[in-house]
Coordinates of C-alpha atoms (C1' of nucleotides) in Angstrom, one line a residue:
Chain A
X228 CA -38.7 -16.2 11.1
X229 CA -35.9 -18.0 10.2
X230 CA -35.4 -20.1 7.4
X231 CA -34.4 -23.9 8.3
X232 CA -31.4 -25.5 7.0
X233 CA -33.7 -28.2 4.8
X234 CA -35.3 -25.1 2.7
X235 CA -32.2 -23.2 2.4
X236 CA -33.0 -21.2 -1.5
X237 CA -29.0 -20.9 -1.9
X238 CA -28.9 -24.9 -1.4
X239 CA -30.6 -26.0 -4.2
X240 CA -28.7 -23.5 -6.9
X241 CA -26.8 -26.0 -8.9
X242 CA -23.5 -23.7 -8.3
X243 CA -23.4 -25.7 -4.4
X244 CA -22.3 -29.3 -4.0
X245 CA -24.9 -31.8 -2.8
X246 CA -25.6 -32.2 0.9
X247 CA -26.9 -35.1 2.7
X248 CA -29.9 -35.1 4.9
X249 CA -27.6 -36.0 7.8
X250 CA -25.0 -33.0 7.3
X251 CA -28.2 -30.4 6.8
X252 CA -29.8 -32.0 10.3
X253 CA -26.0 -31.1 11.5
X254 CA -25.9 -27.6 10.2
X255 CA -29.4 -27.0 11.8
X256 CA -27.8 -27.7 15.1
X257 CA -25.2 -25.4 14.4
X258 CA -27.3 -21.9 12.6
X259 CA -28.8 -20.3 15.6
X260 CA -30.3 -17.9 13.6
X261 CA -31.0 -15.5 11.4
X262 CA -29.1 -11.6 11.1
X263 CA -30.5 -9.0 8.7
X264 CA -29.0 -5.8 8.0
X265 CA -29.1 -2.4 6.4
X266 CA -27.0 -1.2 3.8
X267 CA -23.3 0.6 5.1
X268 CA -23.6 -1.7 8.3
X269 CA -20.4 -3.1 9.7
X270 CA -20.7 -6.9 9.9
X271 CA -17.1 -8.0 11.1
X272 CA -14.3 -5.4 12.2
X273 CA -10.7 -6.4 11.5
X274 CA -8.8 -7.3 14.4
X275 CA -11.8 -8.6 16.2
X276 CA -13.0 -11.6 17.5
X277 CA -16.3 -12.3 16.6
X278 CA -18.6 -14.6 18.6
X279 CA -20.3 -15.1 15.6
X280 CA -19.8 -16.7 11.9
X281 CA -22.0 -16.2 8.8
X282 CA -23.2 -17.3 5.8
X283 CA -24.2 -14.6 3.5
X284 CA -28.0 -16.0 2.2
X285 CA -29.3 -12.4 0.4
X286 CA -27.6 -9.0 -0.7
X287 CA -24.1 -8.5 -1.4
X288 CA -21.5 -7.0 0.9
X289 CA -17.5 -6.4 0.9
X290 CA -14.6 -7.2 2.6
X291 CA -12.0 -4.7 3.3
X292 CA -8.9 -3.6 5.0
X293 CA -8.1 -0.3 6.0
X294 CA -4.6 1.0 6.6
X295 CA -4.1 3.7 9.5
X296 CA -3.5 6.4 7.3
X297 CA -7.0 6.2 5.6
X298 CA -6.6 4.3 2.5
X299 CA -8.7 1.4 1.9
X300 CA -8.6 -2.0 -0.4
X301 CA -11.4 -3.8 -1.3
X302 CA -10.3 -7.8 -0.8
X303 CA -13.2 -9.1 -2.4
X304 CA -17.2 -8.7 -2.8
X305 CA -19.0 -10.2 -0.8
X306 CA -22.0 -12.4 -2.8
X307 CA -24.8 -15.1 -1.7
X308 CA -23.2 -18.2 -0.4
X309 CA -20.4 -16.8 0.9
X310 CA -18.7 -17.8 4.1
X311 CA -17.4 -14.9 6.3
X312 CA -15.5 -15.5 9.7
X313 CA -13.6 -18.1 8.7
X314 CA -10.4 -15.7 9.9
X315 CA -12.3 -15.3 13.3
X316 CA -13.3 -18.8 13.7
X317 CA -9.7 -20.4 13.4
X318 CA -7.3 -17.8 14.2
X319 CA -9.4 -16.2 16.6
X320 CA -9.2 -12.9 14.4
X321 CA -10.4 -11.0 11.6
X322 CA -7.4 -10.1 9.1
X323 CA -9.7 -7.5 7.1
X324 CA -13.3 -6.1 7.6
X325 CA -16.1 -7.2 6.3
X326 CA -19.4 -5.0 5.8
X327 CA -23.1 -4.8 3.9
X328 CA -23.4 -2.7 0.6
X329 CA -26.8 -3.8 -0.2
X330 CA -29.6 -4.9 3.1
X331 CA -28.3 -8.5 4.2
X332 CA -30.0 -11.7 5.4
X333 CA -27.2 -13.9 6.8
X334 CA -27.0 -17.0 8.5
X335 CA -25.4 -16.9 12.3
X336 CA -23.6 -19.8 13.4
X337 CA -21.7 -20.1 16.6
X338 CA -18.4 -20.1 16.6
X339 CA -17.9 -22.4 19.8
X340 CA -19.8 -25.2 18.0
X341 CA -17.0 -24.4 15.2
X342 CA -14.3 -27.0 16.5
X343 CA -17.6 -29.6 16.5
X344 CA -17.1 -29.8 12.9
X345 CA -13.2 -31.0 13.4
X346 CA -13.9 -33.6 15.7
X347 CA -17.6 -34.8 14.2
X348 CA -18.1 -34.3 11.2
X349 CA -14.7 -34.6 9.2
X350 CA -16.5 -34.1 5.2
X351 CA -17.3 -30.2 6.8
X352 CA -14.1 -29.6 7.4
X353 CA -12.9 -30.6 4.9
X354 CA -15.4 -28.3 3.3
X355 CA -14.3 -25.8 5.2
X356 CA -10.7 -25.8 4.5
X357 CA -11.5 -26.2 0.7
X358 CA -13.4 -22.4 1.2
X359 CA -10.0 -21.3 2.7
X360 CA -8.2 -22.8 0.0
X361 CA -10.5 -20.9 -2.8
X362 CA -10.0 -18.0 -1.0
X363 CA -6.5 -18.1 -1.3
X364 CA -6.7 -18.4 -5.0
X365 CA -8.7 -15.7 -5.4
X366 CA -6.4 -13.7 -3.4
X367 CA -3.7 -14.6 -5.5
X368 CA -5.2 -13.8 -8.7
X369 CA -6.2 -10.4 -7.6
X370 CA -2.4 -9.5 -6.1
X371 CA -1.5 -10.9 -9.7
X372 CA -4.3 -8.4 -11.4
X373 CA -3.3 -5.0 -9.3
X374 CA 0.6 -6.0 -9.4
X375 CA 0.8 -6.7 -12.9
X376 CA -1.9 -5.1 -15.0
X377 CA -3.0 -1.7 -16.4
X378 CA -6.0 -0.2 -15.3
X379 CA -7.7 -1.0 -18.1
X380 CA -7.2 -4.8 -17.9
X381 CA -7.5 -4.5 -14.1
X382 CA -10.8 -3.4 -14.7
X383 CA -11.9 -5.9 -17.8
X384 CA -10.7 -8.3 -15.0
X385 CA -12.5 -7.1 -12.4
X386 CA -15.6 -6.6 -14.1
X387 CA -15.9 -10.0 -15.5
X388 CA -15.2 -11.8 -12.1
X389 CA -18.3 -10.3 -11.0
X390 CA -20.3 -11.0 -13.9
X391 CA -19.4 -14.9 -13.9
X392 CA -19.7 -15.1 -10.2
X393 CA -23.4 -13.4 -10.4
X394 CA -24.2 -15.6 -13.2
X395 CA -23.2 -18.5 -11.4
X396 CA -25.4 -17.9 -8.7
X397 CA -28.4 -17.1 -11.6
X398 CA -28.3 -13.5 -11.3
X399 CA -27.7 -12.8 -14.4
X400 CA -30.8 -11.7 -17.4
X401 CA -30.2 -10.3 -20.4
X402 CA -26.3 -10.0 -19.7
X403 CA -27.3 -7.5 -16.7
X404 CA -26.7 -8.3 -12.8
X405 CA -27.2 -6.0 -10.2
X406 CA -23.6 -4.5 -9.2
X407 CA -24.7 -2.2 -6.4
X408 CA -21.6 -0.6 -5.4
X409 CA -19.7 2.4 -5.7
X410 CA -17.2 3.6 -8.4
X411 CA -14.9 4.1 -5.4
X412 CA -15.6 0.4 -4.1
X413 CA -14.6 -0.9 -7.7
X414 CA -11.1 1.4 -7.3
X415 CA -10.3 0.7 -4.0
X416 CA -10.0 -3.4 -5.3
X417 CA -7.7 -2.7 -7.8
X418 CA -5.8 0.5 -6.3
X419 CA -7.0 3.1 -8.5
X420 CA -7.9 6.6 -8.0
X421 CA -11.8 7.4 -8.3
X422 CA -11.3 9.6 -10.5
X423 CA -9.1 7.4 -12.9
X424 CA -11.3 4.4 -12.1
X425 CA -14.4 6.5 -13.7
X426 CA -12.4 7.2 -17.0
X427 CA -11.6 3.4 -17.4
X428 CA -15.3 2.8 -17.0
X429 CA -16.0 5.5 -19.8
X430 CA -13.3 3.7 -22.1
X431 CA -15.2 0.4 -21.5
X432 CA -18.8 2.1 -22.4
X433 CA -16.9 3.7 -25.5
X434 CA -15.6 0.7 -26.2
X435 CA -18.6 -1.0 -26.2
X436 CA -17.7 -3.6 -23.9
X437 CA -19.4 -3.1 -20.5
X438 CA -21.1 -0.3 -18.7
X439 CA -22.0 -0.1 -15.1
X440 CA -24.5 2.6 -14.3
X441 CA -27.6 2.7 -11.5
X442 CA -26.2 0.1 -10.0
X443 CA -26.7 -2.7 -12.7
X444 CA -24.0 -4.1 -14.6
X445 CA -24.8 -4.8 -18.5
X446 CA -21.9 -6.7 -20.5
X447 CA -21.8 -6.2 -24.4
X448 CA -19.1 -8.8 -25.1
X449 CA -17.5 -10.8 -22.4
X450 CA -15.1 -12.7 -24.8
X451 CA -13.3 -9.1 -25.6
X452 CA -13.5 -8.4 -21.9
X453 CA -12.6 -11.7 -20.2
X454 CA -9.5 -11.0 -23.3
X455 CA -9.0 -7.8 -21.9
X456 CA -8.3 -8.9 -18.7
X457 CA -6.7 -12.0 -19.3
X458 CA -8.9 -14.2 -17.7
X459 CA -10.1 -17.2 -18.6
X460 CA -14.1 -18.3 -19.0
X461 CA -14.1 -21.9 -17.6
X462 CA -17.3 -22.8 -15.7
X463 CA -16.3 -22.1 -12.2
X464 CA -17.1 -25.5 -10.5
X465 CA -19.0 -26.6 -7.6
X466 CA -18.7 -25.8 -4.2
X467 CA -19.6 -26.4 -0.9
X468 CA -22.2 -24.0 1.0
X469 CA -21.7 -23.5 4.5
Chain B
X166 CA 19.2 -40.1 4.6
X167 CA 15.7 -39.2 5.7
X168 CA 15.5 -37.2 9.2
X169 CA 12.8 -38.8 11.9
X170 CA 9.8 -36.4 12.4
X171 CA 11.0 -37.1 16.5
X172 CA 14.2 -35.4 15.1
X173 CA 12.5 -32.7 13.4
X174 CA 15.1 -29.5 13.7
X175 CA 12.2 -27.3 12.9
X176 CA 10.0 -28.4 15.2
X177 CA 12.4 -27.6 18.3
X178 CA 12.4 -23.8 17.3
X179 CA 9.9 -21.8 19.7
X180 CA 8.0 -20.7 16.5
X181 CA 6.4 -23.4 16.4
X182 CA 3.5 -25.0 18.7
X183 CA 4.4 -28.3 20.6
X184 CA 3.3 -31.8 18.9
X185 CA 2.2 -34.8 20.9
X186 CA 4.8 -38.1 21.2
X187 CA 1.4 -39.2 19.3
X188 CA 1.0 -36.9 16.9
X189 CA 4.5 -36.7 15.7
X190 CA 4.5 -40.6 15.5
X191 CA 1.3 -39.7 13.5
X192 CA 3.0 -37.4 11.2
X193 CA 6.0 -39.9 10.6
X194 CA 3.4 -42.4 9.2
X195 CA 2.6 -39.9 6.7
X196 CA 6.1 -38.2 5.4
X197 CA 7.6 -40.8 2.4
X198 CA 10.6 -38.8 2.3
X199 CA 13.0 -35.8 1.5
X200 CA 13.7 -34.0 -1.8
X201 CA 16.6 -32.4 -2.3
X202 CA 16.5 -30.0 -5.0
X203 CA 18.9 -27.6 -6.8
X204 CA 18.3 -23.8 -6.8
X205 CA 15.9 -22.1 -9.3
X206 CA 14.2 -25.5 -9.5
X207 CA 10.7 -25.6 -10.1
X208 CA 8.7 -27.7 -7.5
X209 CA 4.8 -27.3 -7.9
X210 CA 3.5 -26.0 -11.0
X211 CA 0.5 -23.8 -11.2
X212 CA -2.6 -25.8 -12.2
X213 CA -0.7 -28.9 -11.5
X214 CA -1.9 -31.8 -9.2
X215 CA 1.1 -33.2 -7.6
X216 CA 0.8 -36.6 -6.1
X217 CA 3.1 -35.0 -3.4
X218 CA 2.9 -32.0 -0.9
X219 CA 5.8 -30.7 0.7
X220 CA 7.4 -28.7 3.9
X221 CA 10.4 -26.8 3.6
X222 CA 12.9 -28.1 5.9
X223 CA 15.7 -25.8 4.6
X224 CA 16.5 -23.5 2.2
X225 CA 14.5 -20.6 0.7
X226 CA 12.3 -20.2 -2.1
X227 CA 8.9 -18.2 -3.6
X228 CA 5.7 -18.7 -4.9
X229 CA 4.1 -17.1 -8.0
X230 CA 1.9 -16.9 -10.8
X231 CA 3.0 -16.2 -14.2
X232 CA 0.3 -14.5 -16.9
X233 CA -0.3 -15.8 -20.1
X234 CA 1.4 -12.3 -21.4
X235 CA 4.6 -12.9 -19.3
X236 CA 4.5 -10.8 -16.8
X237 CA 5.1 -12.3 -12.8
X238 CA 3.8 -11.9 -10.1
X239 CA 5.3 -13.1 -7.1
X240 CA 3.2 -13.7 -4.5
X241 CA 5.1 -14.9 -1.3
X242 CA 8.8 -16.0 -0.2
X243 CA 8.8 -19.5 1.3
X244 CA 10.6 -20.3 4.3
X245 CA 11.8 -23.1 6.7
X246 CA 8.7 -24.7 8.0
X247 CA 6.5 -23.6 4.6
X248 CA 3.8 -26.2 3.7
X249 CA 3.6 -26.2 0.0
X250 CA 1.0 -27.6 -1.8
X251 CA -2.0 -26.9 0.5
X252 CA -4.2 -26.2 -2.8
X253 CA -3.4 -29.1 -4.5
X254 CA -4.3 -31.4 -1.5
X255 CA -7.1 -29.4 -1.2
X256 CA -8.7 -28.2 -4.5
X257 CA -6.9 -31.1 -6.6
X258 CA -4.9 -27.9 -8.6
X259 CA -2.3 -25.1 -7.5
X260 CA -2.7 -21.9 -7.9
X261 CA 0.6 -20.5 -8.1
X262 CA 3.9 -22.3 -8.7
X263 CA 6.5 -22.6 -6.3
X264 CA 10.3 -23.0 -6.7
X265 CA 13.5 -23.0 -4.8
X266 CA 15.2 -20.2 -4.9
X267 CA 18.2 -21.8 -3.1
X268 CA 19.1 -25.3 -2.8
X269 CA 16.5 -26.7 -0.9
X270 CA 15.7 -30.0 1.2
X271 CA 12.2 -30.6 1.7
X272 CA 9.6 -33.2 3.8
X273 CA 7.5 -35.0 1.2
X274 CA 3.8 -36.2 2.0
X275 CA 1.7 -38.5 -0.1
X276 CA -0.9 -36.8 -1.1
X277 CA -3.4 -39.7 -0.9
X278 CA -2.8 -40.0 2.9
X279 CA -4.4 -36.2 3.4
X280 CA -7.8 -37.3 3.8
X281 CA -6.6 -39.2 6.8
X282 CA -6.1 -36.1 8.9
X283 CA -9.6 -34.8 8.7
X284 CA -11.1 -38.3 9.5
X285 CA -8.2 -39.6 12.1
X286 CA -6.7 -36.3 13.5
X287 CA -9.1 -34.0 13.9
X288 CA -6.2 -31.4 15.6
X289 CA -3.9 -31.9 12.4
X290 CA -6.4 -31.2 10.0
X291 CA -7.7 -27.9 12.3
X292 CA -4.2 -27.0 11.8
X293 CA -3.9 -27.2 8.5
X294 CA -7.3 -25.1 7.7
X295 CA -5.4 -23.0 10.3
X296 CA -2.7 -22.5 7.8
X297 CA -4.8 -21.9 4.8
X298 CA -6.3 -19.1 7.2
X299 CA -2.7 -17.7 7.7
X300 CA -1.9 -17.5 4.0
X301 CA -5.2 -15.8 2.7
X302 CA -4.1 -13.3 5.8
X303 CA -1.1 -12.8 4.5
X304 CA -1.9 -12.3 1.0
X305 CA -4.5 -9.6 2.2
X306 CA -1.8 -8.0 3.5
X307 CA 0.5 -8.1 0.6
X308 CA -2.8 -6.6 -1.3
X309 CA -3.5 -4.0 0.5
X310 CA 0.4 -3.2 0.5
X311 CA 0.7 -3.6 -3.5
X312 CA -2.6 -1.6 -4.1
X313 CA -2.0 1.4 -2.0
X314 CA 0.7 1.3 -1.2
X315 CA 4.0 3.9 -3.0
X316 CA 7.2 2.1 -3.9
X317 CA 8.8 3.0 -0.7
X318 CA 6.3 2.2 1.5
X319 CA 5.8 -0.9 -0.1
X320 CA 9.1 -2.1 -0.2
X321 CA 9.8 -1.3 3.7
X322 CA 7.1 -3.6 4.2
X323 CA 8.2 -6.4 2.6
X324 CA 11.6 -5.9 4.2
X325 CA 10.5 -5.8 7.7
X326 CA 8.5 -8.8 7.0
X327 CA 10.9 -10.4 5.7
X328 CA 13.3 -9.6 9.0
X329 CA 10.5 -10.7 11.0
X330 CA 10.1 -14.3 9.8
X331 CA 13.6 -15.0 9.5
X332 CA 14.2 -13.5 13.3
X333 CA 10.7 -15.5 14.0
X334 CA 13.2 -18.8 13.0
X335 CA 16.3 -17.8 14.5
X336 CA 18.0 -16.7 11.4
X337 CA 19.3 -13.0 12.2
X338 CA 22.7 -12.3 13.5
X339 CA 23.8 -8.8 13.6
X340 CA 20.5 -7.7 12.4
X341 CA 22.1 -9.3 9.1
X342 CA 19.8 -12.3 7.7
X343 CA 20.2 -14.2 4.4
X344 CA 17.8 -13.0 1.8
X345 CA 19.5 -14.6 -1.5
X346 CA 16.7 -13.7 -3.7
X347 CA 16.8 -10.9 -7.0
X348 CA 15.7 -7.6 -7.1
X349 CA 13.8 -8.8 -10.0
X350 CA 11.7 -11.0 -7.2
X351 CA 11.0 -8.2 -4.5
X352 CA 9.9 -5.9 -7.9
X353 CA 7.5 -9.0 -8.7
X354 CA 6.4 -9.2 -5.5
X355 CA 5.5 -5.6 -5.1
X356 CA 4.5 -4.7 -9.0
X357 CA 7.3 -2.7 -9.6
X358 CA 9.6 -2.8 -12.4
X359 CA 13.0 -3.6 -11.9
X360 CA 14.8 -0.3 -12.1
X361 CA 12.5 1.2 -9.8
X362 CA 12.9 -1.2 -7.4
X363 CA 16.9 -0.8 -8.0
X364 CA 16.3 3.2 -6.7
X365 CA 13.6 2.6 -4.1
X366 CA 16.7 0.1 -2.6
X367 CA 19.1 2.6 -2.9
X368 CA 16.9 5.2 -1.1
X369 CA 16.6 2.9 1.7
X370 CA 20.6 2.7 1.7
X371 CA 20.8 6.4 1.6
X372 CA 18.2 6.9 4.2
X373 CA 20.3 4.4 6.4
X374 CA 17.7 1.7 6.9
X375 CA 18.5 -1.0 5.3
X376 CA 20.9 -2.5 2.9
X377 CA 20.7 -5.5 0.6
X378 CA 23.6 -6.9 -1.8
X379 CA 25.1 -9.9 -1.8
X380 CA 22.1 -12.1 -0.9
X381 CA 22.6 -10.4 2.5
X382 CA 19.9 -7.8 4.1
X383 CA 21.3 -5.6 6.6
X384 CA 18.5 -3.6 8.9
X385 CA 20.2 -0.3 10.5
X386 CA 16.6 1.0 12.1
X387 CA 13.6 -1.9 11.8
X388 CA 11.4 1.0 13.9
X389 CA 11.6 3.9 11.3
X390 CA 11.4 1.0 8.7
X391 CA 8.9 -0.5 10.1
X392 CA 7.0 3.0 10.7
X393 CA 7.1 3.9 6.6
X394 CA 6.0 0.7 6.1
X395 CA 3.3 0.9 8.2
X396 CA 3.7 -2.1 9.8
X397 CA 3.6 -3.4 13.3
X398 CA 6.0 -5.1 14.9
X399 CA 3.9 -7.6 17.3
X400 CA 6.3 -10.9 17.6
X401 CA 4.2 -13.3 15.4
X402 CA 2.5 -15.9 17.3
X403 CA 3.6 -19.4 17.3
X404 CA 2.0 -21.6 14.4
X405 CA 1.2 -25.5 14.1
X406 CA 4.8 -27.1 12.0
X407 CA 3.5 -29.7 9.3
Chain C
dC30 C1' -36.7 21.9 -3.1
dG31 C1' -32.4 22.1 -0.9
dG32 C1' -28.2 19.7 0.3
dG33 C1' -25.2 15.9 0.3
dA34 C1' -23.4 11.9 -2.0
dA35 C1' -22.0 10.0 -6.2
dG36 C1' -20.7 10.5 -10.9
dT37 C1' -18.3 13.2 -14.7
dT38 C1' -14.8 15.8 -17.0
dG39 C1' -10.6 18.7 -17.9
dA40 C1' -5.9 20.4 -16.6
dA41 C1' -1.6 20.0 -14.4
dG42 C1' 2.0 17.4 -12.1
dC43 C1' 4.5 13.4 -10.5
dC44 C1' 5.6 8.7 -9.5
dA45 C1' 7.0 5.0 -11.7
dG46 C1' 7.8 2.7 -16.3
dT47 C1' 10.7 2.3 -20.3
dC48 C1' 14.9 2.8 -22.9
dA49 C1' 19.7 2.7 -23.0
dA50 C1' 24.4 1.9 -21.6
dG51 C1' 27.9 0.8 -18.4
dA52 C1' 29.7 -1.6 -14.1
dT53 C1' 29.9 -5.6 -11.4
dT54 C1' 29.3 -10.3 -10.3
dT55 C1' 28.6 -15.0 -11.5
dG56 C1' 29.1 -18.9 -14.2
dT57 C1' 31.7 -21.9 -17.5
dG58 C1' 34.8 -24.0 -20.7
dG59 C1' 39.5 -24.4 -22.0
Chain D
dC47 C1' 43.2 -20.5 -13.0
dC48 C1' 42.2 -17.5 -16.5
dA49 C1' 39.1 -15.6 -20.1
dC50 C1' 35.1 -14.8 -22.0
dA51 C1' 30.0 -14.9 -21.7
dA52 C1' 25.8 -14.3 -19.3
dA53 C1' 23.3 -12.6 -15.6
dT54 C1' 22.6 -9.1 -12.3
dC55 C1' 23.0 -4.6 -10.6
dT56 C1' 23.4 0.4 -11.3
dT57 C1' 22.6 5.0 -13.1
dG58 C1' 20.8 8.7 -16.2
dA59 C1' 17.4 10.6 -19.4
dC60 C1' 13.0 10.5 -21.2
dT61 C1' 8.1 9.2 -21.3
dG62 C1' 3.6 8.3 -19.9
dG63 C1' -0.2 6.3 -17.0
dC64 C1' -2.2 7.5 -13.1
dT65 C1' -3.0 10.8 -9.3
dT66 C1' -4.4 15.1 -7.6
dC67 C1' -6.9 19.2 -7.8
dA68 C1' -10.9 21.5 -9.1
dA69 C1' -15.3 22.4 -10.8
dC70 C1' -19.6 21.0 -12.5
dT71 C1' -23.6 17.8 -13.1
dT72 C1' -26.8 14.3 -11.8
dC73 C1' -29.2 11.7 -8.6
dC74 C1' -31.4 10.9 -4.4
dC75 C1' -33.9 11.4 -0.1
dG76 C1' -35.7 14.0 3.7

DNA sequence: CGGGAAGTTGAAGCCAGTCAAGATTTGTGG
DNA sequence: CCACAAATCTTGACTGGCTTCAACTTCCCG
C-alpha cells in the first residue's frame, strides 16, 4: 500500500525544507505510486526516456555511466530523498544510469504531469531547478576530487561525503552508517583500480581513520579525514524533497 | 552601447531554439546591460553571490574551482551563448569561478528579477532548469572522461568537443577554430600535469589529428579523433539562448 | 558443502608526474 | 622600435603512484 504524500517519513527529517499543506495535496496528485525493488535492479538506463520519475524513499542506489569499452564511473550514490529522472524529465533523456544497490522503495511520479509544475506551481520549480543546481555542484566537486587528488585524499574525500550525507538524513549511530556497496563501486567514483582502491582502504584502517567492512562504514576521526580530503564540515543546509 | 535582445546576434544562429516577439520583449525587461571585460578577468567567484548573472555574447572563457592547496581544476570552457551564474541565482552561492579568458562582452541580468521567470514565464524558467540539466550532463561526461579515461583518450575528447561547439556556433573555417586558451587549462581540465599534456599534444600532431599553437586548433581527421576519444559525433540539439 | 562473488596481498611494469633546462613567444618600458 | 623580462611551450631524464597480473582467503547462499 502506498504511502500518501501527508505521512511521507523522509518529510519530516529536519534535513528537507518545510512544505505546505497545499504543495503536499499537489504532490499527491502527481505520485501515482509506489515502485519497490531488489538489489542489482536497473532503475533508469542511460540514453532512455523514461515514462517515469522517482523519488528515492528507502535503500540506497547509484548512478552511473558506462563507456562502450566497459569501464564504468560511479556519478554519485544514490541516498533517501533523492530525486532521479530529472535528466529524463526535461531533456527527454538519461545522461547516465541509474540503478539499486540495496532493495528500494521509490516514489513514481509521472513525467507528463512534470511541465504541471512550470505552469502551476512556480515554488516546485523552482525547487526543482535548485536540485539541478545542487547536482551540478556536486558534480563539480567530484571532477575537482578525481582530477586533482591522490588516491588517498580521493578517498578521505569520498568517504566523508557519504558519512555527512548519511548523517544528515539520521543514519548515522555510534559514527557507523550502513555503506552497502562494493569496493569496486567506491573505485569506479574516483577512477581507481579495485585493487589499488582496497590498499587505500587498508591505509585508512592503519591509519586509524575510517574502515569500511560488511557493509557498514565506522569513522574514527572525521576532522583528520574531512583534512585528508580537503573538504570542509559545514552543516549541509536544507533542501527541498520532491 | 547596449545591443536590443530583438537584435540579439546569438539568437539568429540555428543553435539556438526560436523566442517569441513576447518573450524576447520579456527578456529585454530583464537584461540591465553589457560588461565588457578584459582577458584573464575574473567574473564570478566561487562562493560568491553576485547581484548579477550573465550570458556570454562574445568572447571565450572557463570555469573552475581552485583547492585550498592550489591545485585547479577546470571544469568547463565557456562559450558564446554561456549562462553564467545559474548557481548563484539559484542556490544564492557559485560553485566554481568563472573568468574570461579573452576579452569578453557579456548580457547582464539582475539577479533579483530571476524569481520572475518561474512565477511569470513559466517556458523561460523550464528553460533554464533545462540548462542546469545540460551542464550536470556535461560535467558527467567530463567525469567519466577524467576518471577513466588515459591521457590520449582524454584529450581527443576534449578536442572534439571543443570542435563541436564552436562548429555548433558557426565558428570553424577550414576545420581551423579559435581555441586561445593554455595548455596549462586543457591539463586542468583533464587532471593532467602540464608536461604531459605538452606530449599527449604532440602525439596528436604526430599522429596527424590535430594541431594546436597559436590559440588556433587545427582538426586533420575529427572521425579517428573522435573514435580514440570515444565520442559520438550526433550534431548537438538546439538549446533555449538566455 | 561446493562454487561464485567479494576482499586481500605481493610482485612487476608502465603511464603520467616531477625535475630541469632550453627555445619561443609575448609583454613592457625606455 | 628595440631590449630585456616574463610567460608559455618544448624536450629529455628520472621517479613514483597506480595499474595489471596472479594467487589466495573469506564470505555467502543455494
Amino acid at each position: 500500500m502506498a504511502t500518501k504524500c501527508t505521512n511521507c517519513p523522509l518529510r519530516r527529517r529536519s534535513l528537507f525544507t518545510e512544505m505546505s499543506k497545499d504543495d503536499v495535496a499537489f504532490m499527491e496528485k502527481f505520485k501515482v505510486g509506489e515502485l519497490v525493488v531488489e538489489a542489482n535492479t536497473p532503475i533508469l538506463m542511460e540514453g532512455s526516456n523514461s515514462p517515469q520519475l522517482y523519488t528515492a524513499l528507502h535503500g540506497l542506489g547509484l548512478r552511473h555511466k558506462t563507456l562502450s569499452n566497459g569501464d564504468r564511473q560511479v556519478l554519485n550514490f544514490v541516498f533517501p530523498g533523492d530525486f532521479i529522472g530529472l535528466q529524463a524529465g526535461i531533456l527527454g533523456e538519461m545522461g547516465h544510469s541509474v540503478e539499486a544497490s540495496t532493495g528500494m522503495t521509490l516514489c513514481v511520479f509521472d513525467r507528463s504531469e512534470f511541465w504541471n509544475f512550470f505552469k502551476h506551481n512556480p515554488e516546485r520549480a523552482f525547487d526543482l531547478t535548485w536540485l539541478a543546481a545542487v547536482e551540478e555542484h556536486l558534480l563539480g566537486d567530484a571532477l575537482a576530487t578525481v582530477g586533482q587528488r591522490s588516491a588517498l585524499e580521493a578517498t578521505a574525500w569520498a568517504i566523508t561525503r557519504v558519512y555527512q550525507r548519511a548523517d544528515a538524513l539520521g543514519l548515522v549511530r555510534n559514527q557507523t552508517t550502513r555503506f552497502p556497496f562494493k569496493q569496486k563501486d567506491l573505485a569506479d567514483a574516483l577512477g581507481l583500480s579495485l585493487v589499488h582502491m582496497n590498499k587505500t582502504l587498508k591505509k585508512l584502517r592503519d591509519l586509524q581513520l575510517a574502515s569500511w567492512s560488511n557493509g557498514e562504514l565506522h569513522i574514527s576521526d572525521l576532522n583528520k579525514l574531512a583534512e585528508i580530503g580537503v573538504i570542509d564540515l559545514a552543516k549541509p543546509s536544507q533542501r527541498p524533497l520532491f
